[in-house]
Amino acid sequence: MANDAAVFPRNFQKELPVAVRGEGSWIFAADGRKYLDAAGQAAVVSIGHGVAEIGRAMAEQSSRLAFAHTTQFQSEPAEKLAARLLALAPPNFWKGGRVYFTSGGSEATETAIKLARQYHLEKGQVERYRVLSRRQSYHGSTLGAMTVSGNVARRAPYAPMLAEWGHIAPCFCFHCPFEKTFPECGLACAEDLDSFLSRSDALSAAAFVFEPVVGATLGAAVPPAGYVARIAEICRKHGILLIADEVMTGMGRTGKPFAVQHWGVEPDIILTGKGIASGYAPLGAVLVAPRVVEAFENGSGTFKHGFTYQAHPVAAAAGNAVLDYIEAQHLFERVGAAALDLCKALEPLLGHWHVGDIRGLGLLVGIEFVRDKATRAAFEPSEGIAERIRAAAMHEGVLTYPTQGCVDGVRGDHILLAPPFIITAEESALIAKALASALAKVSPE
Ligand SMILES: Cc1ncc(COP(=O)(O)O)c(C=O)c1O
């Protein structure tokens, strides 16, 4: 396959199996092998693979009307999905909120960056344009989204092309950037936003974007109590918008529709993607709170932005069908119980010499591998531990999402687990067994 392949791959050095069919938490390959999808691909698949009614709903919409450009028409599936998302969001979105649909997470981030800028223009604050963010974060792969991302490895090749708007400290208790401990730290990582804004030119800041639980970059790092609320308070104090990037954590992944709901925080903008259509269609969404909407409505009346495929009727039909399925099967409610099963199955791994931490919220779980448990020292990046664990687990038939750099952008190895919400206790046990076997093979004890 590799030599006569025509698709530009992510990695020319890797030969990948050909996926031909999915069912529940499993993916079947052309060579007859089957894989347990413990990472939901990349925290995408929430309802499971192969749910026939989603395909039927998409086919039905596609045969009735596949496409109508948003400069000329509204569409029923997009209107319906927008109303449903707003109803799932925190209360400040309920009356007068709006949803901007995209074809994925990066486009959602781009949209939010431009919304924040134009919001301030509409309010007459022409000097505000910088979207602040955190080191050790990921908000997407397009240039605007990369500008706000703090993922060192993903940014590195494009550094000369990226603006520097300001990155504050990550919130990561396992490797605290201030070498402090909660709660004595006084939430130094949140206070870093306040001091950054006091130090730098606060009047040119437009917004702050953050992942409520840091997914790929830090391996499901959950903030301590009070962090998200304090961040929201600092944003209000400095007159900047709060953007919650819930592309990974949204649509039930952490056990609530949106992760910010664990802390009762009401952002101005919420980004979502991935699980919104569970991989059945490329879809993302930007939920916009009324105070931002009103600035446009009462101002110029036009958002100077747009994508040909925004609010695509077939993608929106997929989103509605996925949400129907989630509601009918009570899948948001299932996440908590499934997460308990998964964590119980994984717990014995903590006894392994090189498993430093198992963390997460709901079905977004990270496992960090350390060279030395006492000091939490990382392996040498050249040892490629996370990737070797992934390969060994895949050999055992279990798919995971590996990343390096959680400690400082270069050092640190973890894998992310984000299985479909339908994962069973037996399947969780299979995940743990495959990881134990992968660790035994890879671990340089
Ligand atoms: C938090 C977060 N934001 C944005 C993105 C970008 O989404 P996409 O890959 O759909 O463009 C991702 C993707 O992993 C993500 O995890």
mmCIF file of N, CA, C and O and ligand atoms in Angstrom, residues 10 42-44 102-109 137-142 145 149 154 209-217 244-249 271-274 282-284 401 416, ligand 1:
data_model
loop_
_atom_site.group_PDB
_atom_site.id
_atom_site.type_symbol
_atom_site.label_atom_id
_atom_site.label_comp_id
_atom_site.label_asym_id
_atom_site.label_seq_id
_atom_site.Cartn_x
_atom_site.Cartn_y
_atom_site.Cartn_z
ATOM 1 N N ARG A 10 0.413 11.777 7.208
ATOM 2 C CA ARG A 10 0.955 12.576 8.313
ATOM 3 C C ARG A 10 2.417 12.235 8.529
ATOM 4 O O ARG A 10 3.200 13.075 8.915
ATOM 5 N N ALA A 42 -9.153 10.286 18.351
ATOM 6 C CA ALA A 42 -8.464 11.357 19.085
ATOM 7 C C ALA A 42 -9.529 12.104 19.887
ATOM 8 O O ALA A 42 -9.792 13.275 19.650
ATOM 9 N N ALA A 43 -10.159 11.373 20.822
ATOM 10 C CA ALA A 43 -11.243 11.946 21.637
ATOM 11 C C ALA A 43 -12.388 12.461 20.755
ATOM 12 O O ALA A 43 -13.001 13.483 21.050
ATOM 13 N N VAL A 44 -12.639 11.727 19.685
ATOM 14 C CA VAL A 44 -13.688 12.121 18.734
ATOM 15 C C VAL A 44 -14.941 11.267 18.920
ATOM 16 O O VAL A 44 -16.055 11.788 19.051
ATOM 17 N N THR A 102 -18.710 25.291 12.137
ATOM 18 C CA THR A 102 -17.516 25.171 11.308
ATOM 19 C C THR A 102 -17.362 23.698 10.891
ATOM 20 O O THR A 102 -18.213 22.874 11.220
ATOM 21 N N SER A 103 -16.257 23.407 10.217
ATOM 22 C CA SER A 103 -16.016 22.014 9.819
ATOM 23 C C SER A 103 -15.009 21.326 10.733
ATOM 24 O O SER A 103 -14.451 20.289 10.370
ATOM 25 N N GLY A 104 -14.729 21.888 11.894
ATOM 26 C CA GLY A 104 -13.798 21.248 12.824
ATOM 27 C C GLY A 104 -13.318 22.223 13.873
ATOM 28 O O GLY A 104 -13.725 23.398 13.903
ATOM 29 N N GLY A 105 -12.414 21.741 14.731
ATOM 30 C CA GLY A 105 -11.956 22.523 15.868
ATOM 31 C C GLY A 105 -11.086 23.708 15.504
ATOM 32 O O GLY A 105 -11.236 24.796 16.062
ATOM 33 N N SER A 106 -10.153 23.518 14.563
ATOM 34 C CA SER A 106 -9.251 24.625 14.215
ATOM 35 C C SER A 106 -10.032 25.801 13.644
ATOM 36 O O SER A 106 -9.751 26.963 13.969
ATOM 37 N N GLU A 107 -10.997 25.494 12.795
ATOM 38 C CA GLU A 107 -11.834 26.573 12.244
ATOM 39 C C GLU A 107 -12.637 27.253 13.353
ATOM 40 O O GLU A 107 -12.913 28.456 13.276
ATOM 41 N N ALA A 108 -12.995 26.485 14.379
ATOM 42 C CA ALA A 108 -13.725 27.093 15.505
ATOM 43 C C ALA A 108 -12.811 28.077 16.237
ATOM 44 O O ALA A 108 -13.233 29.190 16.593
ATOM 45 N N THR A 109 -11.552 27.695 16.435
ATOM 46 C CA THR A 109 -10.611 28.599 17.105
ATOM 47 C C THR A 109 -10.393 29.860 16.274
ATOM 48 O O THR A 109 -10.402 30.984 16.800
ATOM 49 N N SER A 137 -0.410 24.199 25.595
ATOM 50 C CA SER A 137 -1.827 24.084 25.235
ATOM 51 C C SER A 137 -1.929 23.803 23.743
ATOM 52 O O SER A 137 -0.957 23.997 23.006
ATOM 53 N N TYR A 138 -3.093 23.366 23.296
ATOM 54 C CA TYR A 138 -3.291 23.159 21.853
ATOM 55 C C TYR A 138 -4.687 23.631 21.461
ATOM 56 O O TYR A 138 -5.683 23.225 22.071
ATOM 57 N N HIS A 139 -4.732 24.499 20.451
ATOM 58 C CA HIS A 139 -6.022 25.033 20.013
ATOM 59 C C HIS A 139 -6.275 24.827 18.527
ATOM 60 O O HIS A 139 -7.236 25.365 17.988
ATOM 61 N N GLY A 140 -5.390 24.097 17.835
ATOM 62 C CA GLY A 140 -5.652 23.809 16.433
ATOM 63 C C GLY A 140 -4.441 24.053 15.559
ATOM 64 O O GLY A 140 -3.435 24.628 16.000
ATOM 65 N N SER A 141 -4.533 23.617 14.310
ATOM 66 C CA SER A 141 -3.340 23.575 13.463
ATOM 67 C C SER A 141 -3.262 24.687 12.408
ATOM 68 O O SER A 141 -2.253 24.796 11.722
ATOM 69 N N THR A 142 -4.294 25.477 12.238
ATOM 70 C CA THR A 142 -4.204 26.606 11.308
ATOM 71 C C THR A 142 -3.373 27.718 11.968
ATOM 72 O O THR A 142 -3.144 27.682 13.175
ATOM 73 N N ALA A 145 -4.825 29.572 15.014
ATOM 74 C CA ALA A 145 -4.967 28.638 16.136
ATOM 75 C C ALA A 145 -3.598 28.259 16.693
ATOM 76 O O ALA A 145 -3.429 28.099 17.899
ATOM 77 N N SER A 149 -1.841 28.581 20.381
ATOM 78 C CA SER A 149 -1.409 27.319 20.991
ATOM 79 C C SER A 149 -0.060 27.499 21.669
ATOM 80 O O SER A 149 0.765 28.291 21.220
ATOM 81 N N ARG A 154 4.498 21.322 18.174
ATOM 82 C CA ARG A 154 3.622 21.602 17.033
ATOM 83 C C ARG A 154 3.841 23.009 16.485
ATOM 84 O O ARG A 154 3.602 23.278 15.318
ATOM 85 N N VAL A 209 -7.963 32.430 25.877
ATOM 86 C CA VAL A 209 -8.505 31.127 25.471
ATOM 87 C C VAL A 209 -7.793 30.031 26.257
ATOM 88 O O VAL A 209 -6.574 30.074 26.435
ATOM 89 N N PHE A 210 -8.558 29.049 26.737
ATOM 90 C CA PHE A 210 -7.954 27.957 27.515
ATOM 91 C C PHE A 210 -8.767 26.684 27.360
ATOM 92 O O PHE A 210 -9.956 26.721 27.043
ATOM 93 N N GLU A 211 -8.076 25.550 27.546
ATOM 94 C CA GLU A 211 -8.753 24.252 27.592
ATOM 95 C C GLU A 211 -9.083 23.979 29.063
ATOM 96 O O GLU A 211 -8.158 23.893 29.880
ATOM 97 N N PRO A 212 -10.347 23.809 29.412
ATOM 98 C CA PRO A 212 -10.686 23.562 30.825
ATOM 99 C C PRO A 212 -9.943 22.349 31.390
ATOM 100 O O PRO A 212 -9.525 22.358 32.542
ATOM 101 N N VAL A 213 -9.815 21.289 30.592
ATOM 102 C CA VAL A 213 -8.939 20.159 30.951
ATOM 103 C C VAL A 213 -7.983 20.047 29.771
ATOM 104 O O VAL A 213 -8.435 19.907 28.631
ATOM 105 N N VAL A 214 -6.679 20.141 30.025
ATOM 106 C CA VAL A 214 -5.740 20.166 28.897
ATOM 107 C C VAL A 214 -5.572 18.751 28.344
ATOM 108 O O VAL A 214 -5.084 17.857 29.038
ATOM 109 N N GLY A 215 -6.001 18.567 27.098
ATOM 110 C CA GLY A 215 -6.065 17.230 26.518
ATOM 111 C C GLY A 215 -4.756 16.703 25.999
ATOM 112 O O GLY A 215 -3.943 16.150 26.747
ATOM 113 N N ALA A 216 -4.510 16.899 24.696
ATOM 114 C CA ALA A 216 -3.368 16.266 24.041
ATOM 115 C C ALA A 216 -2.036 16.677 24.677
ATOM 116 O O ALA A 216 -1.178 15.834 24.934
ATOM 117 N N THR A 217 -1.852 17.953 24.952
ATOM 118 C CA THR A 217 -0.530 18.453 25.360
ATOM 119 C C THR A 217 -0.118 17.964 26.750
ATOM 120 O O THR A 217 1.040 17.615 26.962
ATOM 121 N N ALA A 244 -13.632 29.349 26.215
ATOM 122 C CA ALA A 244 -13.323 27.984 26.670
ATOM 123 C C ALA A 244 -13.201 27.099 25.437
ATOM 124 O O ALA A 244 -14.166 26.940 24.690
ATOM 125 N N ASP A 245 -12.016 26.554 25.226
ATOM 126 C CA ASP A 245 -11.822 25.645 24.097
ATOM 127 C C ASP A 245 -12.213 24.244 24.552
ATOM 128 O O ASP A 245 -11.439 23.538 25.218
ATOM 129 N N GLU A 246 -13.436 23.872 24.190
ATOM 130 C CA GLU A 246 -13.957 22.559 24.582
ATOM 131 C C GLU A 246 -14.069 21.651 23.359
ATOM 132 O O GLU A 246 -14.976 20.825 23.262
ATOM 133 N N VAL A 247 -13.145 21.842 22.413
ATOM 134 C CA VAL A 247 -13.147 20.989 21.221
ATOM 135 C C VAL A 247 -12.991 19.530 21.652
ATOM 136 O O VAL A 247 -13.653 18.635 21.128
ATOM 137 N N MET A 248 -12.135 19.302 22.656
ATOM 138 C CA MET A 248 -11.947 17.930 23.137
ATOM 139 C C MET A 248 -12.865 17.612 24.317
ATOM 140 O O MET A 248 -13.410 16.526 24.415
ATOM 141 N N THR A 249 -13.027 18.575 25.224
ATOM 142 C CA THR A 249 -13.744 18.275 26.473
ATOM 143 C C THR A 249 -15.259 18.424 26.359
ATOM 144 O O THR A 249 -15.988 17.955 27.236
ATOM 145 N N LEU A 271 -15.917 26.794 22.401
ATOM 146 C CA LEU A 271 -15.619 26.101 21.151
ATOM 147 C C LEU A 271 -15.860 24.620 21.350
ATOM 148 O O LEU A 271 -15.474 24.066 22.382
ATOM 149 N N THR A 272 -16.475 23.999 20.368
ATOM 150 C CA THR A 272 -16.552 22.548 20.462
ATOM 151 C C THR A 272 -16.364 21.918 19.087
ATOM 152 O O THR A 272 -16.343 22.610 18.070
ATOM 153 N N GLY A 273 -16.153 20.618 19.067
ATOM 154 C CA GLY A 273 -15.869 19.912 17.801
ATOM 155 C C GLY A 273 -15.905 18.424 18.090
ATOM 156 O O GLY A 273 -16.742 17.949 18.865
ATOM 157 N N LYS A 274 -14.970 17.699 17.545
ATOM 158 C CA LYS A 274 -14.789 16.267 17.822
ATOM 159 C C LYS A 274 -16.107 15.526 18.111
ATOM 160 O O LYS A 274 -16.805 15.124 17.202
ATOM 161 N N PRO A 282 -17.435 15.953 9.536
ATOM 162 C CA PRO A 282 -16.537 17.003 10.039
ATOM 163 C C PRO A 282 -17.379 18.180 10.519
ATOM 164 O O PRO A 282 -18.062 18.814 9.716
ATOM 165 N N LEU A 283 -17.352 18.433 11.826
ATOM 166 C CA LEU A 283 -18.222 19.479 12.384
ATOM 167 C C LEU A 283 -17.579 20.096 13.619
ATOM 168 O O LEU A 283 -16.989 19.399 14.438
ATOM 169 N N GLY A 284 -17.677 21.409 13.711
ATOM 170 C CA GLY A 284 -17.252 22.129 14.906
ATOM 171 C C GLY A 284 -18.276 23.217 15.178
ATOM 172 O O GLY A 284 -19.142 23.498 14.335
ATOM 173 N N TYR A 401 -3.508 7.295 22.356
ATOM 174 C CA TYR A 401 -3.089 8.570 21.758
ATOM 175 C C TYR A 401 -1.839 9.040 22.516
ATOM 176 O O TYR A 401 -1.952 9.561 23.623
ATOM 177 N N LEU A 416 -3.026 9.330 26.056
ATOM 178 C CA LEU A 416 -4.374 9.790 26.379
ATOM 179 C C LEU A 416 -5.346 8.663 26.046
ATOM 180 O O LEU A 416 -5.206 8.007 25.001
HETATM 181 C C1 LIG B 1 -8.505 21.557 22.532
HETATM 182 C C2 LIG B 1 -8.432 21.477 21.036
HETATM 183 N N1 LIG B 1 -8.691 22.567 20.302
HETATM 184 C C3 LIG B 1 -8.654 22.553 18.957
HETATM 185 C C4 LIG B 1 -8.324 21.399 18.265
HETATM 186 C C5 LIG B 1 -8.286 21.392 16.762
HETATM 187 O O1 LIG B 1 -9.363 20.649 16.264
HETATM 188 P P1 LIG B 1 -9.311 20.030 14.789
HETATM 189 O O2 LIG B 1 -8.215 19.021 14.777
HETATM 190 O O3 LIG B 1 -10.696 19.432 14.624
HETATM 191 O O4 LIG B 1 -9.086 21.145 13.832
HETATM 192 C C6 LIG B 1 -8.046 20.231 18.998
HETATM 193 C C7 LIG B 1 -7.662 18.996 18.302
HETATM 194 O O5 LIG B 1 -7.121 18.085 18.852
HETATM 195 C C8 LIG B 1 -8.093 20.274 20.418
HETATM 196 O O6 LIG B 1 -7.823 19.190 21.162
#
